[in-house]
Amino acid sequence: MQNQYLTIKELTEAVGDGITPRMVRHYHASGLLPPAVRSQSNYRLYSLDDVKRLQRIVALKKQGFQLSHIGNLLDADSDTAVDTLTTQLQQQYHLVIQKLGRLRRTASALEGLLGRDRHCQEVQAEALAQLRHLDVESKDASLEDGLDALEQLWDGLDAATDAHPEAFTESLQQLLPDLSDRSEIEVDLLSKLVLATGDVSLVQFVRIGAGAIAASREALKAGCQVITDVPAVGSAIDQTRLAHLGCKLETLIANPHITTAAEAETTFWHHDQWQERLQHLPSGCVLVVGYAPSVLMSVVVAIEKGQLQPALVIGMPIGFSHAPAAKRRLMRSGVPFITIEGSLGGGLLAAVTLNALAASLIEKPDCHCYLK
């Protein structure tokens, strides 16, 4: 190895994050990494600039960018107009959304078959047999005939659903990923969030901070104050259970006319009284933020400055830029938290989370599964 260069193995060790020589060669083949300098023995050699570029590739990939996105971002020179790059990324974004739509339809079809409770499993077996038969027949039939047969199949499946109520627990058991490493309380919480949205994929985006379950139980057991960002979130919280625990429910932005996240944002930004009130919330409270990203961001800033010391923050505002940023900062704040990564969230999910925690404390006050 020459003094100013690294071998491919040394490059992967310098970058870390599980990068392997095979992945480096793949990045060369895809054009993300430029051709490497070669030694006299024809080994690839890498400079400090190569290390930095690979680190940027890894960082962007961890954020969810696809390789084509990363290529566009890294290869845009200083003279490239921002709007040109933005247009390219918008086009790629719409392609990703289209793929998600197709995957969502696939998931819905699978859920329609697999998410069957015990009473529907005979129909499920029948449907699978019909699908195999349909596949054989459709080779000689027109597309329209095949679609008609599929409609008849789903009609048959749907007919079995009016004979009994849906057994949600049984359906979830067929669809949820392996949660054997989670505590009983976490599994219950995740299940209720899935049922609130009808989206099993939500599980992989829920983040429960270290000690969050324990902190929530201690605070609720002590009769802490529960504070929501807007009245709409408070209206979805089970106040009967909170009263049983001796917890008082209050709202930060006490304006009953707020019905959207946009209204919550505007009100919080343009009325200093709500921002000032945030500075005087009691220590040990549980904060439930389901609408306004700016409220969650202001909460985190107050925590970082030592002006606010909540026992738990349930941070689930919705939004496409500020909300994900506020959630990332919450996860780094050091305070116990429960959040949903990205733009997903909303007042209903925030309330469902608090309700699940309160219910588990009342129903299983001596449960210590979350301490494992």
GROMACS .gro file of C-alpha atoms in nm:
model
  372
    1MET     CA    1   0.000   0.000   0.000
    2GLN     CA    2   0.130   0.341  -0.093
    3ASN     CA    3   0.125   0.602   0.183
    4GLN     CA    4  -0.144   0.815   0.023
    5TYR     CA    5  -0.371   0.526  -0.080
    6LEU     CA    6  -0.588   0.260   0.085
    7THR     CA    7  -0.663  -0.091  -0.036
    8ILE     CA    8  -1.026  -0.190  -0.084
    9LYS     CA    9  -1.021  -0.370   0.252
   10GLU     CA   10  -0.876  -0.064   0.427
   11LEU     CA   11  -1.139   0.152   0.255
   12THR     CA   12  -1.424  -0.060   0.394
   13GLU     CA   13  -1.269  -0.055   0.741
   14ALA     CA   14  -1.234   0.324   0.728
   15VAL     CA   15  -1.598   0.372   0.625
   16GLY     CA   16  -1.748   0.100   0.848
   17ASP     CA   17  -2.128   0.054   0.862
   18GLY     CA   18  -2.102  -0.301   0.730
   19ILE     CA   19  -1.959  -0.199   0.393
   20THR     CA   20  -1.791  -0.492   0.217
   21PRO     CA   21  -1.551  -0.508  -0.080
   22ARG     CA   22  -1.833  -0.666  -0.282
   23MET     CA   23  -2.055  -0.363  -0.217
   24VAL     CA   24  -1.771  -0.129  -0.319
   25ARG     CA   25  -1.734  -0.317  -0.647
   26HIS     CA   26  -2.110  -0.289  -0.700
   27TYR     CA   27  -2.091   0.088  -0.649
   28HIS     CA   28  -1.815   0.100  -0.911
   29ALA     CA   29  -2.029  -0.100  -1.155
   30SER     CA   30  -2.331   0.125  -1.097
   31GLY     CA   31  -2.125   0.440  -1.148
   32LEU     CA   32  -2.161   0.574  -0.792
   33LEU     CA   33  -1.787   0.538  -0.735
   34PRO     CA   34  -1.543   0.648  -1.009
   35PRO     CA   35  -1.287   0.398  -1.143
   36ALA     CA   36  -1.016   0.338  -0.885
   37VAL     CA   37  -0.647   0.399  -0.929
   38ARG     CA   38  -0.465   0.070  -0.990
   39SER     CA   39  -0.141  -0.047  -0.830
   40GLN     CA   40   0.138  -0.214  -1.028
   41SER     CA   41  -0.019  -0.546  -0.922
   42ASN     CA   42  -0.358  -0.423  -1.055
   43TYR     CA   43  -0.515  -0.384  -0.708
   44ARG     CA   44  -0.765  -0.102  -0.654
   45LEU     CA   45  -0.630   0.190  -0.452
   46TYR     CA   46  -0.838   0.461  -0.285
   47SER     CA   47  -0.775   0.817  -0.174
   48LEU     CA   48  -0.925   1.023   0.108
   49ASP     CA   49  -1.171   1.169  -0.147
   50ASP     CA   50  -1.293   0.816  -0.222
   51VAL     CA   51  -1.346   0.754   0.151
   52LYS     CA   52  -1.553   1.071   0.181
   53ARG     CA   53  -1.761   0.988  -0.127
   54LEU     CA   54  -1.833   0.636  -0.001
   55GLN     CA   55  -1.931   0.776   0.339
   56ARG     CA   56  -2.179   1.009   0.166
   57ILE     CA   57  -2.320   0.716  -0.034
   58VAL     CA   58  -2.367   0.511   0.283
   59ALA     CA   59  -2.526   0.803   0.471
   60LEU     CA   60  -2.774   0.875   0.190
   61LYS     CA   61  -2.858   0.505   0.150
   62LYS     CA   62  -2.934   0.480   0.523
   63GLN     CA   63  -3.177   0.771   0.482
   64GLY     CA   64  -3.370   0.565   0.226
   65PHE     CA   65  -3.244   0.718  -0.100
   66GLN     CA   66  -3.220   0.469  -0.387
   67LEU     CA   67  -2.894   0.437  -0.580
   68SER     CA   68  -3.033   0.639  -0.872
   69HIS     CA   69  -3.128   0.921  -0.632
   70ILE     CA   70  -2.781   0.914  -0.476
   71GLY     CA   71  -2.617   0.931  -0.817
   72ASN     CA   72  -2.816   1.241  -0.908
   73LEU     CA   73  -2.732   1.410  -0.577
   74LEU     CA   74  -2.360   1.335  -0.587
   75ASP     CA   75  -2.307   1.406  -0.956
   76ALA     CA   76  -2.483   1.745  -0.960
   77ASP     CA   77  -2.199   1.996  -1.008
   78SER     CA   78  -2.201   2.344  -0.862
   79ASP     CA   79  -2.336   2.489  -1.189
   80THR     CA   80  -2.641   2.261  -1.193
   81ALA     CA   81  -2.957   2.459  -1.128
   82VAL     CA   82  -3.134   2.365  -0.806
   83ASP     CA   83  -3.470   2.350  -0.983
   84THR     CA   84  -3.332   2.101  -1.238
   85LEU     CA   85  -3.215   1.866  -0.965
   86THR     CA   86  -3.543   1.918  -0.778
   87THR     CA   87  -3.740   1.824  -1.091
   88GLN     CA   88  -3.536   1.505  -1.129
   89LEU     CA   89  -3.595   1.408  -0.768
   90GLN     CA   90  -3.968   1.485  -0.799
   91GLN     CA   91  -3.991   1.253  -1.098
   92GLN     CA   92  -3.813   0.977  -0.908
   93TYR     CA   93  -4.036   1.039  -0.606
   94HIS     CA   94  -4.351   0.990  -0.815
   95LEU     CA   95  -4.206   0.666  -0.954
   96VAL     CA   96  -4.144   0.544  -0.597
   97ILE     CA   97  -4.502   0.637  -0.499
   98GLN     CA   98  -4.634   0.441  -0.798
   99LYS     CA   99  -4.431   0.138  -0.689
  100LEU     CA  100  -4.564   0.175  -0.336
  101GLY     CA  101  -4.916   0.184  -0.476
  102ARG     CA  102  -4.858  -0.141  -0.664
  103LEU     CA  103  -4.706  -0.301  -0.354
  104ARG     CA  104  -4.999  -0.177  -0.143
  105ARG     CA  105  -5.241  -0.348  -0.384
  106THR     CA  106  -5.036  -0.667  -0.359
  107ALA     CA  107  -5.040  -0.642   0.021
  108SER     CA  108  -5.417  -0.587   0.018
  109ALA     CA  109  -5.468  -0.899  -0.193
  110LEU     CA  110  -5.250  -1.103   0.044
  111GLU     CA  111  -5.427  -0.958   0.349
  112GLY     CA  112  -5.759  -1.054   0.194
  113LEU     CA  113  -5.639  -1.414   0.183
  114LEU     CA  114  -5.413  -1.446   0.487
  115GLY     CA  115  -5.596  -1.215   0.726
  116ARG     CA  116  -5.875  -1.464   0.779
  117ASP     CA  117  -5.992  -1.563   1.125
  118ARG     CA  118  -6.076  -1.921   1.218
  119HIS     CA  119  -6.433  -1.897   1.083
  120CYS     CA  120  -6.309  -1.793   0.738
  121GLN     CA  121  -6.023  -2.041   0.696
  122GLU     CA  122  -6.229  -2.295   0.501
  123VAL     CA  123  -6.320  -2.021   0.256
  124GLN     CA  124  -5.952  -1.923   0.246
  125ALA     CA  125  -5.852  -2.276   0.142
  126GLU     CA  126  -6.123  -2.274  -0.124
  127ALA     CA  127  -6.002  -1.939  -0.255
  128LEU     CA  128  -5.642  -2.058  -0.286
  129ALA     CA  129  -5.759  -2.361  -0.483
  130GLN     CA  130  -5.963  -2.134  -0.711
  131LEU     CA  131  -5.664  -1.906  -0.765
  132ARG     CA  132  -5.456  -2.202  -0.883
  133HIS     CA  133  -5.737  -2.305  -1.114
  134LEU     CA  134  -5.779  -1.947  -1.236
  135ASP     CA  135  -5.412  -1.924  -1.324
  136VAL     CA  136  -5.435  -2.232  -1.546
  137GLU     CA  137  -5.754  -2.119  -1.721
  138SER     CA  138  -5.639  -1.761  -1.774
  139LYS     CA  139  -5.371  -1.878  -2.017
  140ASP     CA  140  -5.640  -1.952  -2.273
  141ALA     CA  141  -5.888  -1.683  -2.163
  142SER     CA  142  -5.895  -1.312  -2.235
  143LEU     CA  143  -5.780  -1.061  -1.975
  144GLU     CA  144  -6.137  -0.945  -1.930
  145ASP     CA  145  -6.254  -1.302  -1.857
  146GLY     CA  146  -5.974  -1.342  -1.604
  147LEU     CA  147  -6.072  -1.021  -1.426
  148ASP     CA  148  -6.438  -1.130  -1.415
  149ALA     CA  149  -6.333  -1.458  -1.256
  150LEU     CA  150  -6.128  -1.270  -0.998
  151GLU     CA  151  -6.424  -1.049  -0.914
  152GLN     CA  152  -6.637  -1.360  -0.863
  153LEU     CA  153  -6.366  -1.506  -0.639
  154TRP     CA  154  -6.356  -1.197  -0.417
  155ASP     CA  155  -6.735  -1.187  -0.409
  156GLY     CA  156  -6.728  -1.542  -0.275
  157LEU     CA  157  -6.473  -1.449  -0.012
  158ASP     CA  158  -6.671  -1.142   0.090
  159ALA     CA  159  -6.987  -1.347   0.128
  160ALA     CA  160  -6.828  -1.533   0.419
  161THR     CA  161  -6.779  -1.213   0.618
  162ASP     CA  162  -7.146  -1.145   0.695
  163ALA     CA  163  -7.190  -1.459   0.905
  164HIS     CA  164  -6.986  -1.340   1.206
  165PRO     CA  165  -6.800  -1.037   1.342
  166GLU     CA  166  -6.433  -1.007   1.251
  167ALA     CA  167  -6.191  -1.155   1.504
  168PHE     CA  168  -5.919  -0.891   1.488
  169THR     CA  169  -5.674  -1.072   1.715
  170GLU     CA  170  -5.681  -1.385   1.502
  171SER     CA  171  -5.638  -1.184   1.183
  172LEU     CA  172  -5.343  -0.993   1.326
  173GLN     CA  173  -5.169  -1.314   1.426
  174GLN     CA  174  -5.158  -1.411   1.059
  175LEU     CA  175  -5.017  -1.078   0.944
  176LEU     CA  176  -4.791  -0.924   1.209
  177PRO     CA  177  -4.414  -0.978   1.180
  178ASP     CA  178  -4.227  -1.173   1.446
  179LEU     CA  179  -4.250  -0.968   1.768
  180SER     CA  180  -4.114  -1.234   2.003
  181ASP     CA  181  -3.833  -1.000   2.109
  182ARG     CA  182  -4.083  -0.734   2.223
  183SER     CA  183  -4.251  -0.712   2.563
  184GLU     CA  184  -4.617  -0.798   2.601
  185ILE     CA  185  -4.702  -0.431   2.651
  186GLU     CA  186  -4.517  -0.328   2.335
  187VAL     CA  187  -4.691  -0.598   2.129
  188ASP     CA  188  -5.027  -0.477   2.260
  189LEU     CA  189  -4.939  -0.116   2.172
  190LEU     CA  190  -4.818  -0.205   1.822
  191SER     CA  191  -5.127  -0.417   1.757
  192LYS     CA  192  -5.358  -0.131   1.854
  193LEU     CA  193  -5.169   0.112   1.629
  194VAL     CA  194  -5.202  -0.131   1.338
  195LEU     CA  195  -5.574  -0.172   1.402
  196ALA     CA  196  -5.615   0.208   1.415
  197THR     CA  197  -5.465   0.244   1.066
  198GLY     CA  198  -5.527  -0.090   0.896
  199ASP     CA  199  -5.159  -0.081   0.796
  200VAL     CA  200  -4.937  -0.365   0.922
  201SER     CA  201  -4.626  -0.198   0.776
  202LEU     CA  202  -4.661   0.074   1.043
  203VAL     CA  203  -4.487  -0.161   1.289
  204GLN     CA  204  -4.147  -0.104   1.129
  205PHE     CA  205  -4.174   0.274   1.171
  206VAL     CA  206  -4.278   0.287   1.538
  207ARG     CA  207  -3.991   0.382   1.767
  208ILE     CA  208  -4.012   0.321   2.142
  209GLY     CA  209  -3.725   0.480   2.331
  210ALA     CA  210  -3.528   0.298   2.599
  211GLY     CA  211  -3.720   0.310   2.925
  212ALA     CA  212  -4.027   0.470   2.765
  213ILE     CA  213  -4.272   0.202   2.880
  214ALA     CA  214  -4.136   0.205   3.236
  215ALA     CA  215  -4.142   0.587   3.244
  216SER     CA  216  -4.501   0.598   3.120
  217ARG     CA  217  -4.620   0.350   3.384
  218GLU     CA  218  -4.443   0.530   3.668
  219ALA     CA  219  -4.579   0.869   3.560
  220LEU     CA  220  -4.937   0.749   3.509
  221LYS     CA  221  -4.929   0.555   3.835
  222ALA     CA  222  -4.824   0.875   4.012
  223GLY     CA  223  -5.122   1.066   3.867
  224CYS     CA  224  -4.921   1.281   3.629
  225GLN     CA  225  -5.062   1.556   3.413
  226VAL     CA  226  -5.133   1.453   3.050
  227ILE     CA  227  -5.105   1.741   2.804
  228THR     CA  228  -5.210   1.726   2.438
  229ASP     CA  229  -5.118   1.976   2.171
  230VAL     CA  230  -5.476   2.045   2.049
  231PRO     CA  231  -5.831   1.966   2.171
  232ALA     CA  232  -5.891   1.714   1.889
  233VAL     CA  233  -5.620   1.487   2.032
  234GLY     CA  234  -5.759   1.523   2.383
  235SER     CA  235  -6.107   1.427   2.265
  236ALA     CA  236  -5.976   1.088   2.148
  237ILE     CA  237  -5.810   1.008   2.482
  238ASP     CA  238  -5.990   0.777   2.725
  239GLN     CA  239  -6.058   1.022   3.005
  240THR     CA  240  -6.236   0.760   3.216
  241ARG     CA  241  -5.917   0.559   3.248
  242LEU     CA  242  -5.712   0.873   3.314
  243ALA     CA  243  -5.955   0.972   3.592
  244HIS     CA  244  -5.922   0.622   3.740
  245LEU     CA  245  -5.546   0.675   3.754
  246GLY     CA  246  -5.586   1.024   3.901
  247CYS     CA  247  -5.437   1.193   3.594
  248LYS     CA  248  -5.561   1.531   3.477
  249LEU     CA  249  -5.594   1.603   3.105
  250GLU     CA  250  -5.508   1.947   2.969
  251THR     CA  251  -5.455   2.101   2.625
  252LEU     CA  252  -5.164   2.324   2.530
  253ILE     CA  253  -5.338   2.516   2.249
  254ALA     CA  254  -5.681   2.565   2.405
  255ASN     CA  255  -5.863   2.658   2.087
  256PRO     CA  256  -6.161   2.427   2.016
  257HIS     CA  257  -6.185   2.549   1.654
  258ILE     CA  258  -5.857   2.384   1.549
  259THR     CA  259  -5.937   2.080   1.336
  260THR     CA  260  -5.630   2.043   1.111
  261ALA     CA  261  -5.254   2.027   1.148
  262ALA     CA  262  -5.221   2.341   0.934
  263GLU     CA  263  -5.446   2.535   1.173
  264ALA     CA  264  -5.249   2.405   1.472
  265GLU     CA  265  -4.921   2.518   1.314
  266THR     CA  266  -5.052   2.864   1.229
  267THR     CA  267  -5.204   2.917   1.573
  268PHE     CA  268  -4.891   2.805   1.757
  269TRP     CA  269  -4.664   3.029   1.546
  270HIS     CA  270  -4.879   3.343   1.558
  271HIS     CA  271  -4.987   3.344   1.922
  272ASP     CA  272  -4.703   3.379   2.172
  273GLN     CA  273  -4.924   3.274   2.462
  274TRP     CA  274  -4.909   2.907   2.360
  275GLN     CA  275  -4.531   2.912   2.321
  276GLU     CA  276  -4.496   3.083   2.658
  277ARG     CA  277  -4.727   2.828   2.819
  278LEU     CA  278  -4.505   2.551   2.691
  279GLN     CA  279  -4.220   2.684   2.907
  280HIS     CA  280  -4.428   2.641   3.224
  281LEU     CA  281  -4.555   2.285   3.186
  282PRO     CA  282  -4.502   2.077   3.503
  283SER     CA  283  -4.211   1.835   3.537
  284GLY     CA  284  -4.302   1.470   3.507
  285CYS     CA  285  -4.595   1.532   3.272
  286VAL     CA  286  -4.676   1.316   2.968
  287LEU     CA  287  -4.692   1.516   2.645
  288VAL     CA  288  -4.906   1.385   2.358
  289VAL     CA  289  -4.839   1.569   2.030
  290GLY     CA  290  -5.045   1.450   1.734
  291TYR     CA  291  -5.100   1.752   1.511
  292ALA     CA  292  -4.842   2.031   1.509
  293PRO     CA  293  -4.476   1.961   1.418
  294SER     CA  294  -4.373   2.298   1.559
  295VAL     CA  295  -4.513   2.207   1.899
  296LEU     CA  296  -4.298   1.892   1.907
  297MET     CA  297  -3.991   2.084   1.789
  298SER     CA  298  -4.048   2.351   2.056
  299VAL     CA  299  -4.089   2.077   2.318
  300VAL     CA  300  -3.753   1.926   2.220
  301VAL     CA  301  -3.581   2.266   2.224
  302ALA     CA  302  -3.721   2.335   2.572
  303ILE     CA  303  -3.597   1.991   2.687
  304GLU     CA  304  -3.249   2.060   2.547
  305LYS     CA  305  -3.239   2.394   2.731
  306GLY     CA  306  -3.349   2.235   3.058
  307GLN     CA  307  -3.675   2.434   3.060
  308LEU     CA  308  -3.897   2.126   3.035
  309GLN     CA  309  -3.865   1.781   3.196
  310PRO     CA  310  -4.150   1.553   3.085
  311ALA     CA  311  -4.169   1.191   3.193
  312LEU     CA  312  -4.261   1.086   2.839
  313VAL     CA  313  -4.319   1.247   2.500
  314ILE     CA  314  -4.556   1.078   2.255
  315GLY     CA  315  -4.451   1.265   1.942
  316MET     CA  316  -4.663   1.180   1.637
  317PRO     CA  317  -4.737   1.501   1.445
  318ILE     CA  318  -4.802   1.477   1.073
  319GLY     CA  319  -4.611   1.665   0.805
  320PHE     CA  320  -4.365   1.611   0.523
  321SER     CA  321  -4.054   1.801   0.633
  322HIS     CA  322  -4.089   1.958   0.979
  323ALA     CA  323  -4.254   1.653   1.139
  324PRO     CA  324  -3.977   1.405   1.041
  325ALA     CA  325  -3.715   1.657   1.156
  326ALA     CA  326  -3.888   1.709   1.491
  327LYS     CA  327  -3.915   1.333   1.545
  328ARG     CA  328  -3.546   1.277   1.467
  329ARG     CA  329  -3.454   1.546   1.717
  330LEU     CA  330  -3.690   1.393   1.976
  331MET     CA  331  -3.515   1.056   1.939
  332ARG     CA  332  -3.182   1.226   2.015
  333SER     CA  333  -3.311   1.433   2.307
  334GLY     CA  334  -3.248   1.174   2.579
  335VAL     CA  335  -3.607   1.194   2.710
  336PRO     CA  336  -3.827   0.879   2.705
  337PHE     CA  337  -4.029   0.886   2.382
  338ILE     CA  338  -4.266   0.698   2.154
  339THR     CA  339  -4.284   0.818   1.795
  340ILE     CA  340  -4.342   0.710   1.436
  341GLU     CA  341  -4.061   0.784   1.194
  342GLY     CA  342  -4.121   1.000   0.889
  343SER     CA  343  -4.442   1.177   0.795
  344LEU     CA  344  -4.673   0.914   0.942
  345GLY     CA  345  -4.870   0.994   1.254
  346GLY     CA  346  -5.171   1.198   1.357
  347GLY     CA  347  -5.387   1.275   1.656
  348LEU     CA  348  -5.567   0.941   1.651
  349LEU     CA  349  -5.243   0.740   1.668
  350ALA     CA  350  -5.105   0.962   1.944
  351ALA     CA  351  -5.425   0.913   2.146
  352VAL     CA  352  -5.428   0.537   2.077
  353THR     CA  353  -5.074   0.518   2.217
  354LEU     CA  354  -5.165   0.696   2.542
  355ASN     CA  355  -5.485   0.491   2.575
  356ALA     CA  356  -5.296   0.163   2.530
  357LEU     CA  357  -5.042   0.260   2.797
  358ALA     CA  358  -5.314   0.359   3.043
  359ALA     CA  359  -5.517   0.044   2.976
  360SER     CA  360  -5.217  -0.185   3.023
  361LEU     CA  361  -5.136  -0.020   3.357
  362ILE     CA  362  -5.491  -0.063   3.486
  363GLU     CA  363  -5.540  -0.416   3.353
  364LYS     CA  364  -5.192  -0.546   3.438
  365PRO     CA  365  -5.052  -0.325   3.716
  366ASP     CA  366  -4.800  -0.588   3.826
  367CYS     CA  367  -4.667  -0.672   3.480
  368HIS     CA  368  -4.289  -0.639   3.454
  369CYS     CA  369  -4.240  -0.787   3.105
  370TYR     CA  370  -4.114  -0.451   2.975
  371LEU     CA  371  -3.812  -0.468   3.208
  372LYS     CA  372  -3.661  -0.767   3.024
   0.00000   0.00000   0.00000
